[in-house]
PDB file of C-alpha atoms in Angstrom:
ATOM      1  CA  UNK A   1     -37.381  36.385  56.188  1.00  0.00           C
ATOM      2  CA  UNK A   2     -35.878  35.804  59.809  1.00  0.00           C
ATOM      3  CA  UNK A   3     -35.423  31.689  58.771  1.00  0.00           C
ATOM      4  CA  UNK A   4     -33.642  32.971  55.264  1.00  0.00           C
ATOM      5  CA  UNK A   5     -31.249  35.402  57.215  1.00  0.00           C
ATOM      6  CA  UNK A   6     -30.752  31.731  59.887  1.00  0.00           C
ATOM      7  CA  UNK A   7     -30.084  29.776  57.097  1.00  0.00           C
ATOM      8  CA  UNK A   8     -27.355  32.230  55.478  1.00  0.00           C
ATOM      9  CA  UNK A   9     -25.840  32.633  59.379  1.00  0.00           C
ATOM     10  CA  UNK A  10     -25.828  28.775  59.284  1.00  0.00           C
ATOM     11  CA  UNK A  11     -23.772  29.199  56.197  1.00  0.00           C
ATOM     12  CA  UNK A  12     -21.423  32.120  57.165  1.00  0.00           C
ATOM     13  CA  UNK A  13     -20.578  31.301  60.725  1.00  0.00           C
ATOM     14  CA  UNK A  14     -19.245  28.150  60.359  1.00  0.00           C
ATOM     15  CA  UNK A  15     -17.425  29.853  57.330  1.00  0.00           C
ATOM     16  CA  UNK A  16     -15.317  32.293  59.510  1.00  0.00           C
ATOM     17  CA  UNK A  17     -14.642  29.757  62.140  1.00  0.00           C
ATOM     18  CA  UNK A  18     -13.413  27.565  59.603  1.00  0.00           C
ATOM     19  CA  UNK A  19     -11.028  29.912  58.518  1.00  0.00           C
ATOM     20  CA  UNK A  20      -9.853  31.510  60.936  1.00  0.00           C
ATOM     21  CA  UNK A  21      -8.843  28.011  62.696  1.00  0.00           C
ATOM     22  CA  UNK A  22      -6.752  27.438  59.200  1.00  0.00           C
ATOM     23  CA  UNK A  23      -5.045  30.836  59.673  1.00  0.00           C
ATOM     24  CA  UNK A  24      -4.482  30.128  63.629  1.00  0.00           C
ATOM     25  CA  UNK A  25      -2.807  26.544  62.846  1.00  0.00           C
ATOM     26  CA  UNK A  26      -0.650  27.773  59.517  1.00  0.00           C
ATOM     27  CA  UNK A  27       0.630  30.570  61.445  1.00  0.00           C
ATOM     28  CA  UNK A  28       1.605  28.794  64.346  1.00  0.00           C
ATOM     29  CA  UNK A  29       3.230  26.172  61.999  1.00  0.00           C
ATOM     30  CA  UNK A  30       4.877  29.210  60.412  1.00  0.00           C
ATOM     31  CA  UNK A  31       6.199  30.583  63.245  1.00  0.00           C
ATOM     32  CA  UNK A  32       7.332  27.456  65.087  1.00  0.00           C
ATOM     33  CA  UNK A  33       9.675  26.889  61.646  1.00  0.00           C
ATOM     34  CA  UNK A  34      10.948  29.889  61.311  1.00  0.00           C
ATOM     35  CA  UNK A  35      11.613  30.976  64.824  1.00  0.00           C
ATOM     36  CA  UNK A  36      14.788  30.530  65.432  1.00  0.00           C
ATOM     37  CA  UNK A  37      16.344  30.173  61.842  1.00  0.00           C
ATOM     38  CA  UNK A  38      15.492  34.082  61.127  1.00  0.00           C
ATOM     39  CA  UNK A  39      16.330  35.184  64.751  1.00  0.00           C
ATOM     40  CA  UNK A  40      19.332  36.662  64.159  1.00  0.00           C
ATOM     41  CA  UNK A  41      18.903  40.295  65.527  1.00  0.00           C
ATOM     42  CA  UNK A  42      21.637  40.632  68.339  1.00  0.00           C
ATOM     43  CA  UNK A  43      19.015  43.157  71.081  1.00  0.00           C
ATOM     44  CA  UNK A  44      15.420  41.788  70.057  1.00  0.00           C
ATOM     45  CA  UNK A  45      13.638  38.651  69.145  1.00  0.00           C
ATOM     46  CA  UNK A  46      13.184  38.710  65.535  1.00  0.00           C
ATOM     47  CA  UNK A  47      12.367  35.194  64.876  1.00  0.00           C
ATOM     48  CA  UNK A  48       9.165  36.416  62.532  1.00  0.00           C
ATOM     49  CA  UNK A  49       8.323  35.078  59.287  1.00  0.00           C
ATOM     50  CA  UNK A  50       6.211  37.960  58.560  1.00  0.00           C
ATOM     51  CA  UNK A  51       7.918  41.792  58.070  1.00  0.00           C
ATOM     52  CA  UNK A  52      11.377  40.183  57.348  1.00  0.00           C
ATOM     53  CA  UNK A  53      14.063  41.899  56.163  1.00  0.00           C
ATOM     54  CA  UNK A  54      17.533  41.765  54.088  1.00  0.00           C
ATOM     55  CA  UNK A  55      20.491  42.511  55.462  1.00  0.00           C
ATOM     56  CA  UNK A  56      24.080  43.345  54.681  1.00  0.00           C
ATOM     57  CA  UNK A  57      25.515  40.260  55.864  1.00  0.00           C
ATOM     58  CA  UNK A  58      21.908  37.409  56.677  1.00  0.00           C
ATOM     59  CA  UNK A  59      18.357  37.318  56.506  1.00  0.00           C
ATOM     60  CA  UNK A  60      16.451  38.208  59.552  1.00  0.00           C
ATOM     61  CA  UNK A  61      13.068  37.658  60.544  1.00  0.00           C
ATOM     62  CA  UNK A  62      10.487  40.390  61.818  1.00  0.00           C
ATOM     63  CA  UNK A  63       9.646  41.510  65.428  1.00  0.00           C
ATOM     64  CA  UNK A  64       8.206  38.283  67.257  1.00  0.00           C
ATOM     65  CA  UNK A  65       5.253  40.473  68.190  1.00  0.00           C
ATOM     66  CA  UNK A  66       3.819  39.792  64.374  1.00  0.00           C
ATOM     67  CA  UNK A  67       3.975  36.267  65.477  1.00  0.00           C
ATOM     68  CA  UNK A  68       2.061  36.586  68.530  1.00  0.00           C
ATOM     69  CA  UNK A  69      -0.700  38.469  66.837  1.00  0.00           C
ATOM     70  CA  UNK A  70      -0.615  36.051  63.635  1.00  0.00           C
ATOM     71  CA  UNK A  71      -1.186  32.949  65.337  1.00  0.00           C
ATOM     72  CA  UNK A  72      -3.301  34.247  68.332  1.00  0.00           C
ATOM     73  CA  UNK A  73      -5.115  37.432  66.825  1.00  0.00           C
ATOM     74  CA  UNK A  74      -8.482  35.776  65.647  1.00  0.00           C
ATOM     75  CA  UNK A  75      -8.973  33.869  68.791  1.00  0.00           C
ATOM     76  CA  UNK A  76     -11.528  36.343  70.359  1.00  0.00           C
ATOM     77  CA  UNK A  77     -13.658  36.953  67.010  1.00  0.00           C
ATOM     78  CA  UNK A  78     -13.506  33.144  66.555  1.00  0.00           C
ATOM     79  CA  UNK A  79     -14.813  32.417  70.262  1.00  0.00           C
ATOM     80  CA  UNK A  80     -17.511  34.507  69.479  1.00  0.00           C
ATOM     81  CA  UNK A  81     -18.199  32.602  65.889  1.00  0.00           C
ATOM     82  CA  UNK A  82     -18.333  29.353  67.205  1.00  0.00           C
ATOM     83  CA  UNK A  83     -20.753  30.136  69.812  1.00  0.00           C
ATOM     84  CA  UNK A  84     -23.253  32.066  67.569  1.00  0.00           C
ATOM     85  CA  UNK A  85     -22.620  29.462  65.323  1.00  0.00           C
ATOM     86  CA  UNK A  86     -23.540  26.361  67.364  1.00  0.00           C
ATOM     87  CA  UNK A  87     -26.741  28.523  68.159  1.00  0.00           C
ATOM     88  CA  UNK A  88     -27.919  29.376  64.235  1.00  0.00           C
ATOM     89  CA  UNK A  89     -26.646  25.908  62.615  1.00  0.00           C
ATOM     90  CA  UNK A  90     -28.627  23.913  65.575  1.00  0.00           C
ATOM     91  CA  UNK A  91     -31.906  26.131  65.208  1.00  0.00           C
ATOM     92  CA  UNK A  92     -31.565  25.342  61.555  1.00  0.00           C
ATOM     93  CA  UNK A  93     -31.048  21.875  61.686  1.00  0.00           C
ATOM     94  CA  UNK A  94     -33.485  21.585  63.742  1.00  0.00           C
ATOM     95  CA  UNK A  95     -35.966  23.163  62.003  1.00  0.00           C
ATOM     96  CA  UNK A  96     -36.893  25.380  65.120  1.00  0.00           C
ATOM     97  CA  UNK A  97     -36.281  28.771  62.797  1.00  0.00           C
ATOM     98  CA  UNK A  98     -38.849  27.770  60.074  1.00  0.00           C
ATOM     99  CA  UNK A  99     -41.990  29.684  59.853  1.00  0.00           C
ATOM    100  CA  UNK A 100     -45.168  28.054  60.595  1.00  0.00           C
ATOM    101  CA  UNK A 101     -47.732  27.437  57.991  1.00  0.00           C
ATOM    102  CA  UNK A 102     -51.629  26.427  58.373  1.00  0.00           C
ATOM    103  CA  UNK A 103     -54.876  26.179  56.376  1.00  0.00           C
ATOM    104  CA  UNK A 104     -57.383  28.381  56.836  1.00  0.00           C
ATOM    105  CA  UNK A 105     -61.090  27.607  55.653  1.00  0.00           C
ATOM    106  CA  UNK A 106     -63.529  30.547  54.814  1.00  0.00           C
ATOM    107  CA  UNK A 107     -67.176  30.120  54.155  1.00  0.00           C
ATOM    108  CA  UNK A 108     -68.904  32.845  52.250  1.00  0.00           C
ATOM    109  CA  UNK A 109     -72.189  33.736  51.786  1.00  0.00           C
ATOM    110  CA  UNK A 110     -73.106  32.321  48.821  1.00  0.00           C
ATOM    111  CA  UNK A 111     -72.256  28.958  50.046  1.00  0.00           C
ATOM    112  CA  UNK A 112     -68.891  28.727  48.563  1.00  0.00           C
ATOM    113  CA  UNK A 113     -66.036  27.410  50.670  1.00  0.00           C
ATOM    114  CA  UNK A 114     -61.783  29.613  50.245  1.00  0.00           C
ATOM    115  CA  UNK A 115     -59.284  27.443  51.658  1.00  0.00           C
ATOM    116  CA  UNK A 116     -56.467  30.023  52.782  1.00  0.00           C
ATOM    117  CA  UNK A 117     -52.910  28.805  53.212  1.00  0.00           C
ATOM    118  CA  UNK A 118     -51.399  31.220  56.118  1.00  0.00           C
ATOM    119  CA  UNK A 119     -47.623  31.245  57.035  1.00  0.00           C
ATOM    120  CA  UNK A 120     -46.346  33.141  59.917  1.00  0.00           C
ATOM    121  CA  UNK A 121     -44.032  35.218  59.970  1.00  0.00           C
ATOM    122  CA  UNK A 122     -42.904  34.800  63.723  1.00  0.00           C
ATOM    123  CA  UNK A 123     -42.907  32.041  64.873  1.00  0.00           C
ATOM    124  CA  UNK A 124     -43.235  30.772  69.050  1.00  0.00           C
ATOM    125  CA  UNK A 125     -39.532  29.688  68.516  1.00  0.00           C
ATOM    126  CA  UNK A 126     -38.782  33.060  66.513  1.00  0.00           C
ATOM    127  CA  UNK A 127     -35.702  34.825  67.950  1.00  0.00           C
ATOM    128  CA  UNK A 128     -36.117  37.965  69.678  1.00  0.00           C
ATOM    129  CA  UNK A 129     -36.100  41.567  68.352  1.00  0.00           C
ATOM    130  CA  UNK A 130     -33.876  42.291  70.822  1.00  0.00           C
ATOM    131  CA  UNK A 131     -30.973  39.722  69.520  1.00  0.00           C
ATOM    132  CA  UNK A 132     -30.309  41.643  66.609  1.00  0.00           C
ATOM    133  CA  UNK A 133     -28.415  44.836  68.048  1.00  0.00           C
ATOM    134  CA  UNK A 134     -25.946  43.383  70.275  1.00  0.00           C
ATOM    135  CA  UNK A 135     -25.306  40.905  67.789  1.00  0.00           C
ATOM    136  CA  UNK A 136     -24.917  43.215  65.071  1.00  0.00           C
ATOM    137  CA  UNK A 137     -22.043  45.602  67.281  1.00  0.00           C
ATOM    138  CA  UNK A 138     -20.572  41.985  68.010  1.00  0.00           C
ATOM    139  CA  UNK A 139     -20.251  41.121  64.336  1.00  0.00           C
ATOM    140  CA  UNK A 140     -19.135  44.575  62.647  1.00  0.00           C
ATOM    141  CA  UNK A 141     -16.475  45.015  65.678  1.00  0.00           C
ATOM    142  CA  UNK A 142     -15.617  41.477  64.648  1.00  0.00           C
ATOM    143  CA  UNK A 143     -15.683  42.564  60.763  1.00  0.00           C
ATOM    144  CA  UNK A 144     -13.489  45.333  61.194  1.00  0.00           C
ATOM    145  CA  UNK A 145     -10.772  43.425  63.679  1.00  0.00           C
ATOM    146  CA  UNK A 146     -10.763  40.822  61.223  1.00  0.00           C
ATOM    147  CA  UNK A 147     -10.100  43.241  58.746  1.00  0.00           C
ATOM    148  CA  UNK A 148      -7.052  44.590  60.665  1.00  0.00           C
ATOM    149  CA  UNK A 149      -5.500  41.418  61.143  1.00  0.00           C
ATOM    150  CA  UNK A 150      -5.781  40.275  57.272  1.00  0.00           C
ATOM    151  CA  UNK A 151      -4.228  44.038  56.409  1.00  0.00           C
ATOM    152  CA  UNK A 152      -1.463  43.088  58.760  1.00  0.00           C
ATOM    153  CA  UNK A 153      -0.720  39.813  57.468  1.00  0.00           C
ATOM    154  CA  UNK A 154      -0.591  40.445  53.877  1.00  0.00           C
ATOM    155  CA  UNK A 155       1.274  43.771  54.721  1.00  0.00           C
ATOM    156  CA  UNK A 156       4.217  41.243  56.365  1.00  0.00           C
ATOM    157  CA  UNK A 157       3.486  39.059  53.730  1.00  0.00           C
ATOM    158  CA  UNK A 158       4.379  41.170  50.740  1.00  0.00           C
ATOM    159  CA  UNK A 159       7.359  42.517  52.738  1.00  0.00           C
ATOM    160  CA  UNK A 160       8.962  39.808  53.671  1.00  0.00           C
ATOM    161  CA  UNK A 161       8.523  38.268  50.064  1.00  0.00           C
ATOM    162  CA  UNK A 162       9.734  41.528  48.500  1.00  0.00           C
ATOM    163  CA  UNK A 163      12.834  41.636  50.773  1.00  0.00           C
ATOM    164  CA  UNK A 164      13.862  37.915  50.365  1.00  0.00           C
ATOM    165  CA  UNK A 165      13.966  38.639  46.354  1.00  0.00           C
ATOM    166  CA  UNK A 166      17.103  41.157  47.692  1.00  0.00           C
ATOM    167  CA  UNK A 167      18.528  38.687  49.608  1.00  0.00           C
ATOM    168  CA  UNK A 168      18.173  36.076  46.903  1.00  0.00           C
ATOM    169  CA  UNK A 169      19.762  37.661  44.672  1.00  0.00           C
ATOM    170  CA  UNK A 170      22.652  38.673  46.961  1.00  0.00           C
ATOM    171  CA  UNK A 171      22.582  34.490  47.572  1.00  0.00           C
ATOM    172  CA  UNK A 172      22.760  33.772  43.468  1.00  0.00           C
ATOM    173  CA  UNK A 173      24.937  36.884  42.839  1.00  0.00           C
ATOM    174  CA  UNK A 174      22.552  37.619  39.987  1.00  0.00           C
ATOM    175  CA  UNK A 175      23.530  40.358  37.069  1.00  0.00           C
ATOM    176  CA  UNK A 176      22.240  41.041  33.957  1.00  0.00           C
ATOM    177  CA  UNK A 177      18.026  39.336  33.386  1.00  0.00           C
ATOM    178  CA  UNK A 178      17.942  37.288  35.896  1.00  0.00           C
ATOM    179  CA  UNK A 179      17.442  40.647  38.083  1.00  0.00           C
ATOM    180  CA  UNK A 180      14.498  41.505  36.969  1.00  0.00           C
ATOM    181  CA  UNK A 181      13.157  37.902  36.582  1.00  0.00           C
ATOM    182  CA  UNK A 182      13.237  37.336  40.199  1.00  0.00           C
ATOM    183  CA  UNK A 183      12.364  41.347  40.725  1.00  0.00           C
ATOM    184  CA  UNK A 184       8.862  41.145  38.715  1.00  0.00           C
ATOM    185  CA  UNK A 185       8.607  37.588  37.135  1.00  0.00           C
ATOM    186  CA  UNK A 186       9.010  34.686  39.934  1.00  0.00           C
ATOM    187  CA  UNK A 187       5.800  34.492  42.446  1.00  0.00           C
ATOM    188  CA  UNK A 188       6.108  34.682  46.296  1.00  0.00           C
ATOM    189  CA  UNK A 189       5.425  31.184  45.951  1.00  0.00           C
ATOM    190  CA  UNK A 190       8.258  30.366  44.338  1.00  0.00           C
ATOM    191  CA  UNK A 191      10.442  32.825  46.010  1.00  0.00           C
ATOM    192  CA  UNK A 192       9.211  31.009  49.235  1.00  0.00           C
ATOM    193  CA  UNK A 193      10.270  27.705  47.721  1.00  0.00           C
ATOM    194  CA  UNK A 194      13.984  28.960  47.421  1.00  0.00           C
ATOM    195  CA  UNK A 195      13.878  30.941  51.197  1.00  0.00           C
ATOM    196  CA  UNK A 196      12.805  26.432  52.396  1.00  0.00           C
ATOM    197  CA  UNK A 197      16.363  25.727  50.683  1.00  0.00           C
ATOM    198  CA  UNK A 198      18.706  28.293  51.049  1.00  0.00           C
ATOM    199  CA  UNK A 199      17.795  30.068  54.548  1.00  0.00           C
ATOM    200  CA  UNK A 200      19.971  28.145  56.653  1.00  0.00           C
ATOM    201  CA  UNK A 201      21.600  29.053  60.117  1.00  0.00           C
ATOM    202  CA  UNK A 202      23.592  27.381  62.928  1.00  0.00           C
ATOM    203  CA  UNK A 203      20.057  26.643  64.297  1.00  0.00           C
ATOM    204  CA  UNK A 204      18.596  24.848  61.066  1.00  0.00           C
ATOM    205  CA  UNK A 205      18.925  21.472  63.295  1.00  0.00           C
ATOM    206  CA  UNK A 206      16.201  23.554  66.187  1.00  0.00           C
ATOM    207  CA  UNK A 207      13.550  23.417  63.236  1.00  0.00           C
ATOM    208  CA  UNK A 208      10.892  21.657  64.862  1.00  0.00           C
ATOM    209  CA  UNK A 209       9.505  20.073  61.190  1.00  0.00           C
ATOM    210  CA  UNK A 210      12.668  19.865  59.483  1.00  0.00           C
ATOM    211  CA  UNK A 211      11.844  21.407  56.085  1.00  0.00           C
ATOM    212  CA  UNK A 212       7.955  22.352  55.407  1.00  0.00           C
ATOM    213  CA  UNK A 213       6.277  24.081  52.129  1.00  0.00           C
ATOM    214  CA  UNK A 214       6.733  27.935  53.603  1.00  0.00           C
ATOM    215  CA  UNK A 215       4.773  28.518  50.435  1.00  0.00           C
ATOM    216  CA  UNK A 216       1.218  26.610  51.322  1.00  0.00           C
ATOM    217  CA  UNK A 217       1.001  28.180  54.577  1.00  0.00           C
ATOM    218  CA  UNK A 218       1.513  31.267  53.700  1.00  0.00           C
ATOM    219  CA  UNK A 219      -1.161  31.233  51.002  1.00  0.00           C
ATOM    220  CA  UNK A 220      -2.902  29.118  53.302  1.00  0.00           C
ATOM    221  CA  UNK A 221      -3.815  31.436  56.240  1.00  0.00           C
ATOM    222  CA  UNK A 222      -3.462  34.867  53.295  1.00  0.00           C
ATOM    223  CA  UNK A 223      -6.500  33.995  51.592  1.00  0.00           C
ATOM    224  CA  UNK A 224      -8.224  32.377  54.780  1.00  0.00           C
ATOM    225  CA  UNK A 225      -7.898  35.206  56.389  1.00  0.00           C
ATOM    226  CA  UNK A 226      -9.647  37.517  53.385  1.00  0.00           C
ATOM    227  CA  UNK A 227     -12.567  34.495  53.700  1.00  0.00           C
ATOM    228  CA  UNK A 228     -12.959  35.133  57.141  1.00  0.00           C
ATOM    229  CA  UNK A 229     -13.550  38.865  55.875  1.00  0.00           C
ATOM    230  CA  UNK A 230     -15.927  38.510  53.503  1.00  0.00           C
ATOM    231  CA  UNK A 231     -17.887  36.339  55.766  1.00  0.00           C
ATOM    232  CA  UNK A 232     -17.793  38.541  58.979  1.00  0.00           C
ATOM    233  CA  UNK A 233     -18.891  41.497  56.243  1.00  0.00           C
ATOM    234  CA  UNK A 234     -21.259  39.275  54.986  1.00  0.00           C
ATOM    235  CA  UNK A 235     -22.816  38.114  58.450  1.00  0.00           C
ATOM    236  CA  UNK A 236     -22.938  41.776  59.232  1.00  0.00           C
ATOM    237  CA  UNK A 237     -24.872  43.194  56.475  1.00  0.00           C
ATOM    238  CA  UNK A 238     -27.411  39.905  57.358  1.00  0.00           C
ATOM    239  CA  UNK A 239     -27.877  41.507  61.234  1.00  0.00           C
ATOM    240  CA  UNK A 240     -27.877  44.778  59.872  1.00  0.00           C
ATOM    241  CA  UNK A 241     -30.574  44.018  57.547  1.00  0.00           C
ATOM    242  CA  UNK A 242     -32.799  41.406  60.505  1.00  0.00           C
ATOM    243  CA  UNK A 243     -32.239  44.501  63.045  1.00  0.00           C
ATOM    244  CA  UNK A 244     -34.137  47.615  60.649  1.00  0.00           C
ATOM    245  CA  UNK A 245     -36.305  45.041  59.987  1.00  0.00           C
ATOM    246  CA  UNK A 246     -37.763  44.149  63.573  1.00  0.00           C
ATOM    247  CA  UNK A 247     -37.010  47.991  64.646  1.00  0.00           C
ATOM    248  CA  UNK A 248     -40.866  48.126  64.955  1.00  0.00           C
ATOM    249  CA  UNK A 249     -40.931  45.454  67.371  1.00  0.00           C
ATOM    250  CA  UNK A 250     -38.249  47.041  69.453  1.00  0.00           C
ATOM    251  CA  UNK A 251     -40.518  49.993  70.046  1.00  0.00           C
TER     252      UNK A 251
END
């Protein structure tokens, strides 16, 4: 059982490190784009791309502070991923967290001779009981952080989408169906396509890439950040499971 629950960790670590260094690198691409086209809030720093908003006269970008957490948010749950994950995926390949098996021969009385095939459950290289419960706190505090920041993202993400359709259609001065076409029928992705084109600003030449696809990054770190998720929920429900398990051995 413990060399199953290794070989899923083996799986699921390198998972959430994985994606959260996709989120950390699309954000920061993000960010470094956008930071000075949308920062056009006279008192504050709003160089965002995440909780923009439409205004009367521009389009201005949310509180830098989304930014900071964006791009630099998952660095503590992915320091502790890549360690525990460098641990589980080397034990694995290794072979060190396989059980041991052996042959056992039995002679009974009436002369006749049971082989027995044993396999131990814990092994010499077996990890402790004690691993389990700080590991588990580690992982569900981890879970529920990463949680936060994927809540927060795709809260700014659906905002600043929604609030660019406004300010698109102030750009197009669109009546009559194409209102609700860009309203309800065209995707953030392709309302992210038009924001490349048509956000411009006496800054446009300080954008460090020139123009980039807004619209692949965004996706990009959205849905890696709901993997990393899955896979912290995932990992914890694994620890959860290893720590009731060797409770008795705790005692």
């Amino acid at each position: 059982m413990s060399y199953k629950a290794e070989r899923a960790l083996s799986f699921f670590y390198p998972l959430v490190v994985a994606s959260s260094v996709v989120c950390c690198i699309t954000s920061a691409v993000l960010w470094s784009h956008w930071r000075y086209v949308l920062n056009a809030c006279p008192e504050t720093n709003c160089g965002c791309f995440l909780h923009a908003r439409s205004t009367y006269t521009s389009f201005e970008g949310g509180h830098i502070a989304y930014c900071h957490y964006s791009t630099y948010g998952l660095l503590l749950p992915l320091f502790f991923s890549i360690i525990l994950c460098i641990y589980h995926v080397y034990r694995v390949c290794l072979g060190t967290a396989k059980t041991k098996s052996g042959v056992a021969t039995i002679r009974q009385r009436s002369g006749d001779v049971v082989v027995v095939t044993t396999e131990s459950e814990v092994t010499d290289n077996d990890i402790s009981p004690y691993y389990w419960l700080p590991v588990t706190v580690i992982a569900s505090l981890s879970f529920v952080y990463t949680l936060i920041y994927a809540s927060i993202f795709t809260d700014g993400f659906e905002i600043t989408c929604k609030q660019y359709r406004e300010t698109l259609l102030k750009e197009i001065q669109g009546v009559g169906n194409i209102v609700p076409v860009i309203k309800s029928r065209l995707s953030c992705s392709a309302i992210f396509d038009f924001m490349d084109y048509l956000v411009e600003s006496i800054s446009y030449e300080r954008r460090k890439y020139g123009r980039i696809n807004s619209s692949v990054c965004f996706y990009m770190c959205l849905i890696c950040a709901w993997i990393a998720v899955i896979a912290w929920f995932s990992i914890c429900l694994i620890n959860i499971i290893q720590t009731r398990r060797t409770k008795p051995a705790r005692i």
